[in-house]
């Protein structure tokens, strides 16, 4: 697809460092380092102007809206409706009556799925979603598809994760597709989707189009009329506004035909014992007392962003993302997700042999705030063959020096976690937990220099960091000319013998034969048992699977139970019904001690282990 053209910003330049002064939260240290906040895709920070607007409302104008005729209520109502008018201008909606205030993007999409979907979808219809959708633009459609009998089809992302598969789109986009919903800027890939072209194709097909604008509303000059979408959802807290406020743009003719989403006060014209007459949009969809302060804060945020210029903001953010892409790429052994060009302010990546959670935990010790995990896009992560990624996300208050600080922390993390000798059995001089650690005849005990200890056992850095957070910040970094005893004295008077014992135990654990989470799932599926060690609690479990227990005879159940160990048992329980809640009690009644049950089958097991990679060791029995 062709590049997306932006409106040209005015000639006047922006003093980006001066804007940072509007965000007092950024002026602080975290773990002894200046805060580098690179997590705005999850939630942006708020400038003083937004905080002041909310404070002024609460101190001078607060009252419930629409329902009173006194002065404070009139002021609050005017401010609330002014915020709606401001949102209409911000997104270039034809009318303020096409802006529905919600708690955010998630509720806005649920509103459309519930109100429009229940009326318009039926068996035989299709819903087209991309494979990169946030759970907020996936689960609501799954729920409504189950209710209406409609089918969800998925528009693939190419295997490299760099673009949508347009050949597949041509095959999938049939007349049966009644609704197409896609993200504007992917929160995991940073991909900037050509929503104008997508919505044009939707109109030609007679398909309703919804755009998830959570990552674009505050970063990009959004014009819903130019895009040509039927619905556009956004969140205030990702665009310098308060939490708990967002909205939905919907074409008025569609909103007028949709039934209420919630019932209660404020959304009615008249009520009697036989029924109710509902207000016209948008108030039809705003039952109950609204978030007045949130709307006022959102108004201030939109004013603030437009004073800078969203085209300028996008170019600034894209430049930061491009620079970060180049710097991380130069680290080597890094996998970066999403396109190199035409991307938003989001950059997801992995460093080879370093789990995303370890990476994010370590850089936090150097003041760098990243996010690690699946980013509410689990199906996409599975498509890409990863459990999760580390993610840096940028905004106009970030600067190049912060990217450099992040890259420096990543380099340190790679040195800490990325040594290939961790799993090289030939590297170890002695695998015993109790024997002294020696190399070239030198006893590496508490009196050894840290440089010697860490040179011989680079994995010991990880052991020290994970348990004691030693090595993550300048105040507790390893000094090569001090002994382990001196290091412990400098760090909260830790006992060097205890620390050394922990290193030895970590050494012994690291040299045990391990198998991957995927292999454990395969083995358990085949009926084999797996040994699981909980590093935090030192508990050990035999992991077994009980397939569809409620459909088995009592005799078959007893035959299975006799083969299981009587203590330290983790049962993967396939049954999803209410009886599964009493599974642990049942097994305890059968004479088992220390039983833990995971309901939901192999999928539940995989999620448990994938989300706790740092906690568990997995071994074949």
Coordinates of C-alpha atoms in Angstrom, one line a residue:
X1 CA 0.0 0.0 0.0
X2 CA 1.2 3.6 -0.6
X3 CA 2.6 5.8 2.1
X4 CA 0.1 7.8 4.1
X5 CA 0.4 11.5 3.6
X6 CA 0.3 13.9 6.5
X7 CA -0.8 17.5 6.5
X8 CA 2.2 19.8 6.4
X9 CA 2.9 21.3 9.9
X10 CA 3.3 25.1 10.1
X11 CA 6.8 26.5 9.7
X12 CA 7.2 27.3 13.4
X13 CA 9.2 24.7 15.3
X14 CA 8.3 23.1 18.6
X15 CA 10.5 23.4 21.7
X16 CA 10.1 19.7 22.7
X17 CA 12.3 19.9 25.8
X18 CA 10.2 22.9 27.1
X19 CA 7.0 20.8 26.8
X20 CA 8.5 18.2 29.2
X21 CA 8.3 20.9 31.9
X22 CA 4.5 20.6 31.7
X23 CA 4.8 17.0 33.0
X24 CA 6.2 17.1 36.5
X25 CA 6.0 13.3 36.9
X26 CA 8.9 13.0 34.4
X27 CA 11.2 15.0 36.7
X28 CA 12.1 12.3 39.1
X29 CA 14.6 9.4 39.7
X30 CA 13.7 5.7 39.7
X31 CA 16.2 3.3 41.3
X32 CA 18.8 6.1 41.4
X33 CA 18.5 7.0 37.7
X34 CA 16.5 9.7 35.9
X35 CA 13.1 8.3 34.9
X36 CA 12.9 7.3 31.2
X37 CA 9.2 6.7 30.6
X38 CA 8.7 4.7 27.5
X39 CA 5.3 3.2 28.2
X40 CA 2.9 5.7 26.8
X41 CA 1.1 3.1 24.6
X42 CA -0.2 1.7 27.9
X43 CA -1.1 5.1 29.3
X44 CA 0.3 8.5 28.6
X45 CA 1.3 11.1 31.2
X46 CA -0.8 14.2 31.8
X47 CA 0.4 17.8 31.6
X48 CA -0.3 20.3 34.3
X49 CA -2.9 22.0 32.1
X50 CA -5.1 18.8 32.3
X51 CA -4.6 18.4 36.0
X52 CA -5.4 22.1 36.6
X53 CA -8.6 21.9 34.5
X54 CA -9.9 18.9 36.6
X55 CA -8.9 20.6 39.8
X56 CA -10.7 23.8 38.8
X57 CA -13.8 21.9 38.0
X58 CA -13.9 20.1 41.3
X59 CA -13.1 23.3 43.3
X60 CA -15.5 25.6 41.5
X61 CA -18.1 24.0 39.2
X62 CA -19.0 20.5 40.3
X63 CA -22.6 19.3 40.2
X64 CA -24.6 16.7 38.4
X65 CA -25.3 17.5 34.8
X66 CA -28.5 17.9 32.8
X67 CA -30.7 17.3 35.9
X68 CA -30.6 20.6 37.7
X69 CA -31.5 24.2 37.1
X70 CA -29.2 25.8 39.6
X71 CA -26.0 27.6 38.6
X72 CA -23.4 24.9 39.4
X73 CA -25.4 22.3 37.5
X74 CA -25.7 24.7 34.5
X75 CA -21.9 25.3 34.6
X76 CA -21.2 21.6 34.8
X77 CA -23.6 20.8 32.0
X78 CA -22.1 23.4 29.8
X79 CA -18.6 22.2 30.4
X80 CA -19.6 18.6 29.8
X81 CA -21.3 19.4 26.5
X82 CA -18.5 21.7 25.5
X83 CA -16.2 18.7 25.8
X84 CA -18.4 16.8 23.4
X85 CA -18.3 19.7 20.9
X86 CA -14.5 19.8 21.3
X87 CA -14.2 16.1 20.6
X88 CA -16.3 16.5 17.4
X89 CA -13.9 19.2 16.2
X90 CA -10.9 17.1 17.2
X91 CA -11.9 14.2 15.1
X92 CA -13.8 16.3 12.5
X93 CA -17.1 14.6 13.1
X94 CA -20.0 16.3 11.3
X95 CA -21.9 16.7 14.5
X96 CA -21.4 16.6 18.2
X97 CA -24.4 14.3 18.4
X98 CA -22.1 11.7 16.8
X99 CA -19.8 11.6 19.8
X100 CA -20.8 9.2 22.6
X101 CA -18.7 9.4 25.8
X102 CA -17.6 6.1 27.2
X103 CA -15.0 4.8 29.7
X104 CA -12.6 4.3 26.8
X105 CA -11.9 2.3 23.7
X106 CA -12.9 -1.0 25.2
X107 CA -16.4 0.2 26.2
X108 CA -16.8 1.9 22.9
X109 CA -16.2 -1.3 21.0
X110 CA -18.4 -3.3 23.4
X111 CA -21.2 -0.7 22.8
X112 CA -21.1 -1.3 19.0
X113 CA -20.8 -5.1 19.3
X114 CA -23.7 -5.2 21.8
X115 CA -26.1 -2.6 20.4
X116 CA -25.4 -2.7 16.7
X117 CA -24.3 -6.4 16.6
X118 CA -27.3 -7.9 18.3
X119 CA -29.7 -6.2 15.9
X120 CA -27.7 -6.6 12.6
X121 CA -25.8 -9.9 12.8
X122 CA -27.2 -13.3 12.3
X123 CA -26.1 -16.8 11.4
X124 CA -24.4 -16.8 8.0
X125 CA -22.9 -13.3 8.5
X126 CA -19.2 -12.8 8.9
X127 CA -17.1 -10.4 11.1
X128 CA -13.7 -9.6 9.6
X129 CA -10.9 -8.8 12.1
X130 CA -7.1 -8.6 11.6
X131 CA -4.8 -10.9 13.4
X132 CA -3.1 -8.0 15.2
X133 CA -6.2 -6.8 17.1
X134 CA -6.1 -5.9 20.8
X135 CA -8.3 -8.2 23.0
X136 CA -10.6 -5.2 23.3
X137 CA -11.3 -5.5 19.6
X138 CA -11.5 -9.2 19.6
X139 CA -13.3 -10.6 22.7
X140 CA -16.5 -8.4 22.2
X141 CA -16.9 -9.8 18.7
X142 CA -16.3 -13.3 19.9
X143 CA -19.1 -12.8 22.5
X144 CA -21.6 -11.4 20.0
X145 CA -20.7 -14.1 17.4
X146 CA -21.5 -16.8 20.0
X147 CA -24.8 -15.0 20.7
X148 CA -25.9 -14.4 17.1
X149 CA -24.4 -17.3 15.2
X150 CA -22.2 -15.0 13.1
X151 CA -18.7 -16.2 12.1
X152 CA -15.4 -14.4 12.8
X153 CA -12.8 -14.6 10.0
X154 CA -9.3 -13.2 10.5
X155 CA -7.3 -11.1 8.1
X156 CA -3.8 -12.5 8.4
X157 CA -0.6 -10.6 9.1
X158 CA 2.3 -11.8 7.0
X159 CA 4.6 -14.2 8.8
X160 CA 7.2 -11.5 9.3
X161 CA 4.7 -9.3 11.1
X162 CA 5.5 -6.4 8.8
X163 CA 2.2 -6.0 6.9
X164 CA -1.3 -7.2 6.4
X165 CA -1.8 -9.9 3.8
X166 CA -3.8 -8.1 1.1
X167 CA -4.1 -11.2 -1.1
X168 CA -5.8 -12.9 1.8
X169 CA -8.0 -9.8 2.2
X170 CA -9.3 -10.2 -1.4
X171 CA -10.3 -13.8 -0.6
X172 CA -11.9 -13.1 2.7
X173 CA -13.8 -9.9 2.0
X174 CA -16.9 -11.5 0.6
X175 CA -20.5 -10.1 0.7
X176 CA -21.1 -12.1 3.8
X177 CA -18.8 -9.8 5.8
X178 CA -21.2 -7.4 7.5
X179 CA -18.7 -5.8 9.8
X180 CA -14.9 -5.1 9.5
X181 CA -13.1 -3.9 12.6
X182 CA -9.4 -3.0 12.6
X183 CA -6.8 -1.2 14.6
X184 CA -5.5 2.1 13.2
X185 CA -2.0 1.8 14.8
X186 CA -1.1 -1.6 16.3
X187 CA -0.2 -1.5 20.0
X188 CA 2.2 -4.5 19.4
X189 CA 3.6 -4.0 16.0
X190 CA 3.5 -0.2 15.7
X191 CA 2.0 -0.8 12.2
X192 CA 0.1 2.1 10.8
X193 CA -2.7 0.6 8.9
X194 CA -4.2 2.3 5.8
X195 CA -7.6 2.7 7.3
X196 CA -8.8 5.1 4.6
X197 CA -8.3 2.4 1.9
X198 CA -9.8 -0.3 4.2
X199 CA -12.9 1.8 4.8
X200 CA -13.3 2.6 1.1
X201 CA -13.3 -1.1 0.4
X202 CA -15.8 -1.6 3.2
X203 CA -18.2 0.9 1.7
X204 CA -18.0 -0.7 -1.7
X205 CA -18.9 -4.0 -0.1
X206 CA -21.8 -2.6 2.0
X207 CA -19.8 -3.4 5.1
X208 CA -19.9 -1.5 8.3
X209 CA -16.3 -0.4 9.3
X210 CA -15.0 0.3 12.8
X211 CA -11.6 1.7 13.6
X212 CA -9.8 1.1 16.9
X213 CA -8.1 4.5 17.4
X214 CA -6.6 3.9 20.9
X215 CA -3.1 4.3 19.7
X216 CA -3.7 7.0 17.0
X217 CA -6.1 9.5 18.5
X218 CA -3.4 11.4 20.4
X219 CA -0.6 10.8 18.0
X220 CA -2.0 11.3 14.5
X221 CA -4.2 13.9 12.8
X222 CA -7.4 11.8 12.7
X223 CA -10.3 12.9 10.4
X224 CA -13.2 10.5 10.6
X225 CA -14.8 12.0 7.5
X226 CA -11.6 11.6 5.5
X227 CA -11.1 8.0 6.8
X228 CA -14.7 7.2 5.9
X229 CA -15.3 4.9 8.9
X230 CA -18.7 4.2 10.4
X231 CA -17.4 4.0 14.0
X232 CA -14.1 5.2 15.6
X233 CA -13.2 4.4 19.2
X234 CA -10.7 6.2 21.4
X235 CA -9.4 6.5 24.9
X236 CA -8.6 9.7 26.8
X237 CA -5.8 8.3 29.0
X238 CA -3.6 7.5 25.9
X239 CA -3.8 11.1 24.7
X240 CA -2.8 13.0 27.8
X241 CA -6.3 12.9 29.2
X242 CA -7.7 11.3 32.4
X243 CA -8.4 7.7 32.9
X244 CA -12.0 6.5 32.7
X245 CA -13.0 8.7 29.8
X246 CA -13.0 8.1 26.1
X247 CA -15.5 7.9 23.3
X248 CA -17.1 6.6 20.2
X249 CA -17.7 8.4 17.0
X250 CA -20.6 6.9 15.1
X251 CA -22.5 8.0 12.1
X252 CA -25.8 9.5 13.4
X253 CA -28.0 7.4 11.1
X254 CA -26.4 4.2 12.5
X255 CA -26.6 5.4 16.1
X256 CA -30.3 6.4 15.7
X257 CA -31.1 2.8 14.7
X258 CA -29.2 1.2 17.6
X259 CA -31.0 0.3 20.9
X260 CA -29.6 1.5 24.2
X261 CA -26.4 -0.2 25.5
X262 CA -27.2 0.4 29.2
X263 CA -30.5 1.4 30.9
X264 CA -31.1 3.9 33.7
X265 CA -31.4 7.5 34.3
X266 CA -30.2 10.2 31.8
X267 CA -30.9 8.1 28.7
X268 CA -34.7 8.3 28.8
X269 CA -37.4 10.8 27.7
X270 CA -40.2 9.2 29.6
X271 CA -40.8 6.1 31.7
X272 CA -43.9 4.3 32.9
X273 CA -44.6 0.9 34.2
X274 CA -45.1 -0.6 30.8
X275 CA -41.9 0.7 29.1
X276 CA -39.7 3.7 28.3
X277 CA -39.1 6.2 25.5
X278 CA -35.4 6.7 24.9
X279 CA -33.5 9.9 24.1
X280 CA -31.9 10.4 20.7
X281 CA -28.1 9.8 20.4
X282 CA -25.7 10.4 21.9
X283 CA -27.5 10.6 25.3
X284 CA -29.3 7.3 24.6
X285 CA -26.0 5.5 25.2
X286 CA -24.9 7.4 28.4
X287 CA -27.0 6.0 31.1
X288 CA -26.3 7.2 34.7
X289 CA -24.2 10.0 36.0
X290 CA -21.4 10.6 33.5
X291 CA -17.7 11.2 34.1
X292 CA -17.9 15.0 34.0
X293 CA -14.4 15.7 35.3
X294 CA -13.0 13.2 32.8
X295 CA -14.7 14.9 29.9
X296 CA -13.4 18.3 31.1
X297 CA -9.9 16.9 31.5
X298 CA -10.2 15.4 28.0
X299 CA -11.2 18.8 26.6
X300 CA -8.1 20.3 28.1
X301 CA -6.0 17.4 26.7
X302 CA -7.3 18.0 23.2
X303 CA -6.6 21.7 23.4
X304 CA -3.1 20.9 24.5
X305 CA -2.4 18.4 21.7
X306 CA -3.8 20.7 19.0
X307 CA -1.7 23.6 20.3
X308 CA 1.3 21.5 19.5
X309 CA -0.1 20.0 16.3
X310 CA -0.8 16.3 15.8
X311 CA 1.1 16.1 12.5
X312 CA 4.2 17.4 14.3
X313 CA 3.6 15.0 17.2
X314 CA 3.4 12.1 14.7
X315 CA 6.6 13.0 12.9
X316 CA 8.4 13.5 16.2
X317 CA 7.2 10.1 17.6
X318 CA 8.0 8.3 14.3
X319 CA 11.5 9.8 14.3
X320 CA 12.1 8.5 17.8
X321 CA 10.8 5.0 16.8
X322 CA 13.0 4.9 13.7
X323 CA 16.0 5.9 15.7
X324 CA 15.3 3.3 18.4
X325 CA 14.8 0.7 15.6
X326 CA 18.2 1.4 14.2
X327 CA 19.9 1.4 17.6
X328 CA 18.3 -1.8 18.8
X329 CA 19.1 -3.4 15.4
X330 CA 22.8 -2.6 15.9
X331 CA 22.8 -4.5 19.2
X332 CA 22.8 -7.7 17.2
X333 CA 20.8 -10.8 18.0
X334 CA 17.7 -8.6 18.3
X335 CA 14.3 -9.4 16.8
X336 CA 12.2 -6.3 16.1
X337 CA 8.5 -6.8 15.3
X338 CA 6.6 -4.7 12.8
X339 CA 7.6 -2.7 9.8
X340 CA 10.7 -0.7 9.6
X341 CA 8.9 2.3 8.0
X342 CA 5.3 3.7 8.1
X343 CA 5.0 2.9 11.8
X344 CA 3.7 4.7 14.9
X345 CA 5.4 5.4 18.2
X346 CA 5.5 1.7 19.3
X347 CA 8.5 -0.6 19.0
X348 CA 8.3 -4.2 20.2
X349 CA 11.4 -6.4 20.3
X350 CA 13.3 -9.3 21.9
X351 CA 16.9 -9.9 22.6
X352 CA 18.1 -13.4 21.9
X353 CA 18.1 -15.7 25.0
X354 CA 16.6 -13.0 27.2
X355 CA 13.0 -13.3 28.3
X356 CA 11.0 -10.1 27.9
X357 CA 10.1 -10.1 31.6
X358 CA 13.7 -10.4 32.7
X359 CA 14.6 -7.6 30.3
X360 CA 12.0 -5.2 31.4
X361 CA 12.7 -6.0 35.1
X362 CA 16.4 -5.3 34.6
X363 CA 16.1 -2.0 32.7
X364 CA 13.6 -0.7 35.3
X365 CA 16.5 -0.9 37.8
X366 CA 18.2 1.6 35.6
X367 CA 15.1 3.9 35.5
X368 CA 13.8 2.8 32.1
X369 CA 10.1 2.0 32.0
X370 CA 9.3 -0.5 29.3
X371 CA 6.4 -2.9 29.1
X372 CA 6.9 -6.7 28.8
X373 CA 4.3 -9.4 27.9
X374 CA 1.7 -10.2 25.3
X375 CA 0.3 -6.6 25.3
X376 CA -3.3 -8.0 25.1
X377 CA -2.6 -9.5 21.7
X378 CA -2.1 -13.2 22.6
X379 CA -3.3 -14.5 19.2
X380 CA -0.8 -12.3 17.4
X381 CA 2.0 -13.4 19.8
X382 CA 1.2 -17.1 19.0
X383 CA 1.2 -16.2 15.3
X384 CA 4.7 -14.7 15.7
X385 CA 5.9 -17.7 17.7
X386 CA 6.6 -15.8 20.9
X387 CA 5.2 -15.7 24.4
X388 CA 5.6 -11.9 24.6
X389 CA 7.9 -9.0 23.7
X390 CA 9.5 -6.0 25.3
X391 CA 7.9 -2.8 24.1
X392 CA 9.1 0.8 24.1
X393 CA 6.5 3.4 23.2
X394 CA 7.2 7.1 22.6
X395 CA 5.4 10.4 22.9
X396 CA 6.2 14.0 22.3
X397 CA 7.7 14.4 25.8
X398 CA 10.4 11.8 25.0
X399 CA 13.8 12.7 23.4
X400 CA 16.7 11.0 21.7
X401 CA 18.8 10.9 24.8
X402 CA 16.2 8.7 26.4
X403 CA 16.4 6.2 23.6
X404 CA 20.2 6.2 24.2
X405 CA 19.6 5.5 27.9
X406 CA 17.3 2.6 27.0
X407 CA 19.8 1.1 24.5
X408 CA 22.6 1.4 27.1
X409 CA 20.4 -0.5 29.6
X410 CA 19.6 -3.1 27.0
X411 CA 23.3 -3.6 26.3
X412 CA 23.9 -4.1 30.0
X413 CA 21.0 -6.5 30.2
X414 CA 22.3 -8.5 27.2
X415 CA 25.7 -8.9 28.9
X416 CA 23.9 -9.9 32.1
X417 CA 21.5 -12.4 30.7
X418 CA 22.8 -13.3 27.3
X419 CA 25.9 -15.4 28.1
X420 CA 25.7 -18.7 26.1
X421 CA 27.8 -20.4 28.8
X422 CA 24.8 -20.7 31.1
X423 CA 23.7 -24.0 29.5
X424 CA 27.2 -25.2 28.4
X425 CA 27.8 -28.2 30.7
X426 CA 31.5 -28.3 29.8
X427 CA 31.8 -24.8 31.3
X428 CA 31.2 -25.9 34.9
X429 CA 34.1 -27.0 37.0
X430 CA 31.8 -28.5 39.7
X431 CA 28.1 -29.0 39.7
X432 CA 27.8 -29.8 43.5
X433 CA 25.9 -27.4 45.6
X434 CA 28.1 -28.1 48.6
X435 CA 31.6 -28.3 47.0
X436 CA 33.7 -25.1 46.8
X437 CA 33.6 -23.4 43.5
X438 CA 37.1 -23.5 42.1
X439 CA 38.9 -22.5 38.9
X440 CA 42.7 -22.7 38.3
X441 CA 43.1 -23.7 42.0
X442 CA 41.5 -20.5 43.4
X443 CA 38.7 -20.9 45.9
X444 CA 35.9 -18.7 44.7
X445 CA 34.3 -18.0 48.1
X446 CA 33.2 -14.8 49.9
X447 CA 36.7 -13.4 49.8
X448 CA 37.0 -13.7 46.0
X449 CA 37.0 -10.6 43.9
X450 CA 33.7 -10.0 42.1
X451 CA 35.6 -9.8 38.8
X452 CA 36.8 -13.4 39.3
X453 CA 33.4 -14.7 40.4
X454 CA 31.5 -13.2 37.6
X455 CA 34.1 -14.1 35.0
X456 CA 33.9 -17.7 35.9
X457 CA 30.2 -17.8 36.6
X458 CA 28.5 -15.1 34.4
X459 CA 25.1 -16.7 35.2
X460 CA 25.8 -15.7 38.9
X461 CA 24.9 -12.2 37.9
X462 CA 21.5 -13.3 37.0
X463 CA 21.1 -15.2 40.3
X464 CA 22.2 -12.1 42.3
X465 CA 20.0 -9.8 40.3
X466 CA 16.8 -11.9 40.5
X467 CA 16.9 -12.5 44.2
X468 CA 18.7 -9.4 45.6
X469 CA 18.4 -6.9 42.7
X470 CA 22.2 -6.5 42.9
X471 CA 23.7 -5.2 39.7
X472 CA 20.7 -3.4 38.4
X473 CA 21.6 0.2 39.4
X474 CA 24.7 2.3 39.9
X475 CA 24.4 2.2 43.7
X476 CA 24.6 -1.6 43.9
X477 CA 26.5 -2.4 40.7
X478 CA 29.3 -5.0 40.6
X479 CA 32.7 -3.5 41.4
X480 CA 35.5 -5.7 40.1
X481 CA 37.9 -4.7 42.8
X482 CA 35.7 -5.7 45.7
X483 CA 35.0 -9.0 47.3
X484 CA 31.7 -10.7 47.5
X485 CA 31.8 -9.9 51.3
X486 CA 32.4 -6.2 50.5
X487 CA 29.5 -6.3 48.0
X488 CA 27.2 -7.7 50.6
X489 CA 28.2 -5.2 53.2
X490 CA 27.5 -2.4 50.7
X491 CA 24.1 -3.8 49.9
X492 CA 21.9 -3.8 53.1
X493 CA 24.4 -6.0 55.0
X494 CA 23.6 -9.2 53.2
X495 CA 25.3 -12.3 54.5
X496 CA 28.0 -13.3 52.0
X497 CA 27.7 -16.9 53.0
X498 CA 24.0 -16.8 52.2
X499 CA 24.5 -15.1 48.9
X500 CA 27.2 -17.5 47.9
X501 CA 24.9 -20.4 48.8
X502 CA 22.2 -18.9 46.6
X503 CA 24.7 -18.7 43.8
X504 CA 25.6 -22.3 44.2
X505 CA 22.0 -23.4 44.3
X506 CA 21.3 -21.4 41.2
X507 CA 24.3 -23.2 39.6
X508 CA 22.9 -26.6 40.5
X509 CA 19.4 -25.7 39.2
X510 CA 20.8 -24.3 35.9
X511 CA 22.7 -27.5 35.2
X512 CA 19.7 -29.8 35.6
X513 CA 18.2 -31.1 32.4
X514 CA 15.3 -28.9 31.4
X515 CA 12.6 -29.1 28.8
X516 CA 10.7 -26.2 27.2
X517 CA 7.1 -25.2 28.1
X518 CA 6.0 -26.4 24.6
X519 CA 7.6 -29.8 25.1
X520 CA 5.9 -30.1 28.5
X521 CA 2.5 -29.5 26.9
X522 CA 3.2 -32.1 24.3
X523 CA 4.3 -34.7 26.9
X524 CA 1.3 -34.0 29.1
X525 CA -1.0 -34.3 26.2
X526 CA 0.5 -37.8 25.6
X527 CA -0.2 -38.7 29.2
X528 CA 3.3 -38.4 30.5
X529 CA 4.1 -36.7 33.7
X530 CA 6.4 -33.7 34.2
X531 CA 8.4 -32.5 37.2
X532 CA 7.9 -28.8 38.0
X533 CA 10.1 -26.8 40.5
X534 CA 8.9 -23.5 41.9
X535 CA 12.0 -21.5 42.3
X536 CA 10.4 -19.0 44.7
X537 CA 8.8 -21.4 47.2
X538 CA 11.2 -24.4 46.5
X539 CA 8.1 -26.6 46.1
X540 CA 8.2 -29.4 43.7
X541 CA 5.2 -30.8 41.8
X542 CA 4.4 -33.8 39.6
X543 CA 2.3 -32.4 36.8
X544 CA -0.4 -34.8 35.4
X545 CA -3.4 -34.4 33.3
X546 CA -6.9 -35.7 34.0
X547 CA -8.9 -35.7 30.8
X548 CA -12.6 -34.9 31.0
X549 CA -12.9 -36.5 34.4
X550 CA -16.6 -36.1 34.8
X551 CA -17.2 -38.4 31.8
X552 CA -15.1 -41.2 33.2
X553 CA -16.4 -44.1 35.2
X554 CA -15.5 -44.4 38.9
X555 CA -13.5 -47.5 38.1
X556 CA -11.4 -45.7 35.5
X557 CA -10.9 -42.8 37.9
X558 CA -9.5 -45.1 40.6
X559 CA -7.2 -46.8 38.1
X560 CA -5.7 -43.5 37.2
X561 CA -5.4 -42.2 40.8
X562 CA -3.5 -45.3 41.9
X563 CA -0.7 -44.4 39.5
X564 CA -0.2 -40.9 40.8
X565 CA 2.1 -39.8 43.7
X566 CA 0.2 -39.0 46.8
X567 CA 1.9 -35.7 47.6
X568 CA 3.0 -32.7 45.6
X569 CA 0.6 -33.1 42.7
X570 CA -0.5 -30.6 40.1
X571 CA -3.5 -31.7 38.2
X572 CA -4.3 -30.2 34.8
X573 CA -8.1 -30.6 34.8
X574 CA -9.8 -30.5 31.4
X575 CA -13.4 -30.0 32.7
X576 CA -14.6 -26.4 32.5
X577 CA -17.9 -26.7 34.4
X578 CA -18.7 -25.6 37.9
X579 CA -17.7 -29.0 39.4
X580 CA -14.1 -28.2 38.5
X581 CA -14.1 -25.6 41.3
X582 CA -14.2 -28.5 43.8
X583 CA -11.4 -30.5 42.1
X584 CA -8.8 -29.9 44.7
X585 CA -11.2 -30.9 47.5
X586 CA -12.1 -34.1 45.6
X587 CA -8.5 -35.1 45.3
X588 CA -7.8 -34.3 48.9
X589 CA -10.7 -36.5 49.8
X590 CA -9.0 -39.3 47.9
X591 CA -6.0 -39.2 50.2
X592 CA -3.8 -36.7 48.2
X593 CA -1.8 -34.1 50.1
X594 CA -0.6 -30.7 48.7
X595 CA -2.7 -30.8 45.6
X596 CA -3.0 -27.9 43.1
X597 CA -5.5 -28.0 40.3
X598 CA -5.4 -26.0 37.0
X599 CA -8.8 -26.0 35.3
X600 CA -9.0 -25.4 31.6
X601 CA -6.7 -28.1 30.2
X602 CA -3.5 -27.8 28.3
X603 CA -4.3 -24.1 27.4
X604 CA -4.4 -23.2 31.0
X605 CA -1.2 -25.0 31.7
X606 CA 0.6 -23.2 28.8
X607 CA -0.7 -19.8 30.0
X608 CA 0.5 -20.5 33.5
X609 CA 4.0 -21.5 32.5
X610 CA 4.4 -19.0 29.7
X611 CA 3.5 -16.2 32.1
X612 CA 5.8 -17.4 34.8
X613 CA 8.9 -18.5 32.8
X614 CA 11.2 -17.0 35.5
X615 CA 9.5 -18.8 38.3
X616 CA 9.4 -22.4 37.1
X617 CA 11.9 -25.1 36.2
X618 CA 10.5 -27.9 34.0
X619 CA 12.0 -31.3 33.9
X620 CA 11.1 -34.7 32.4
X621 CA 10.5 -37.4 35.0

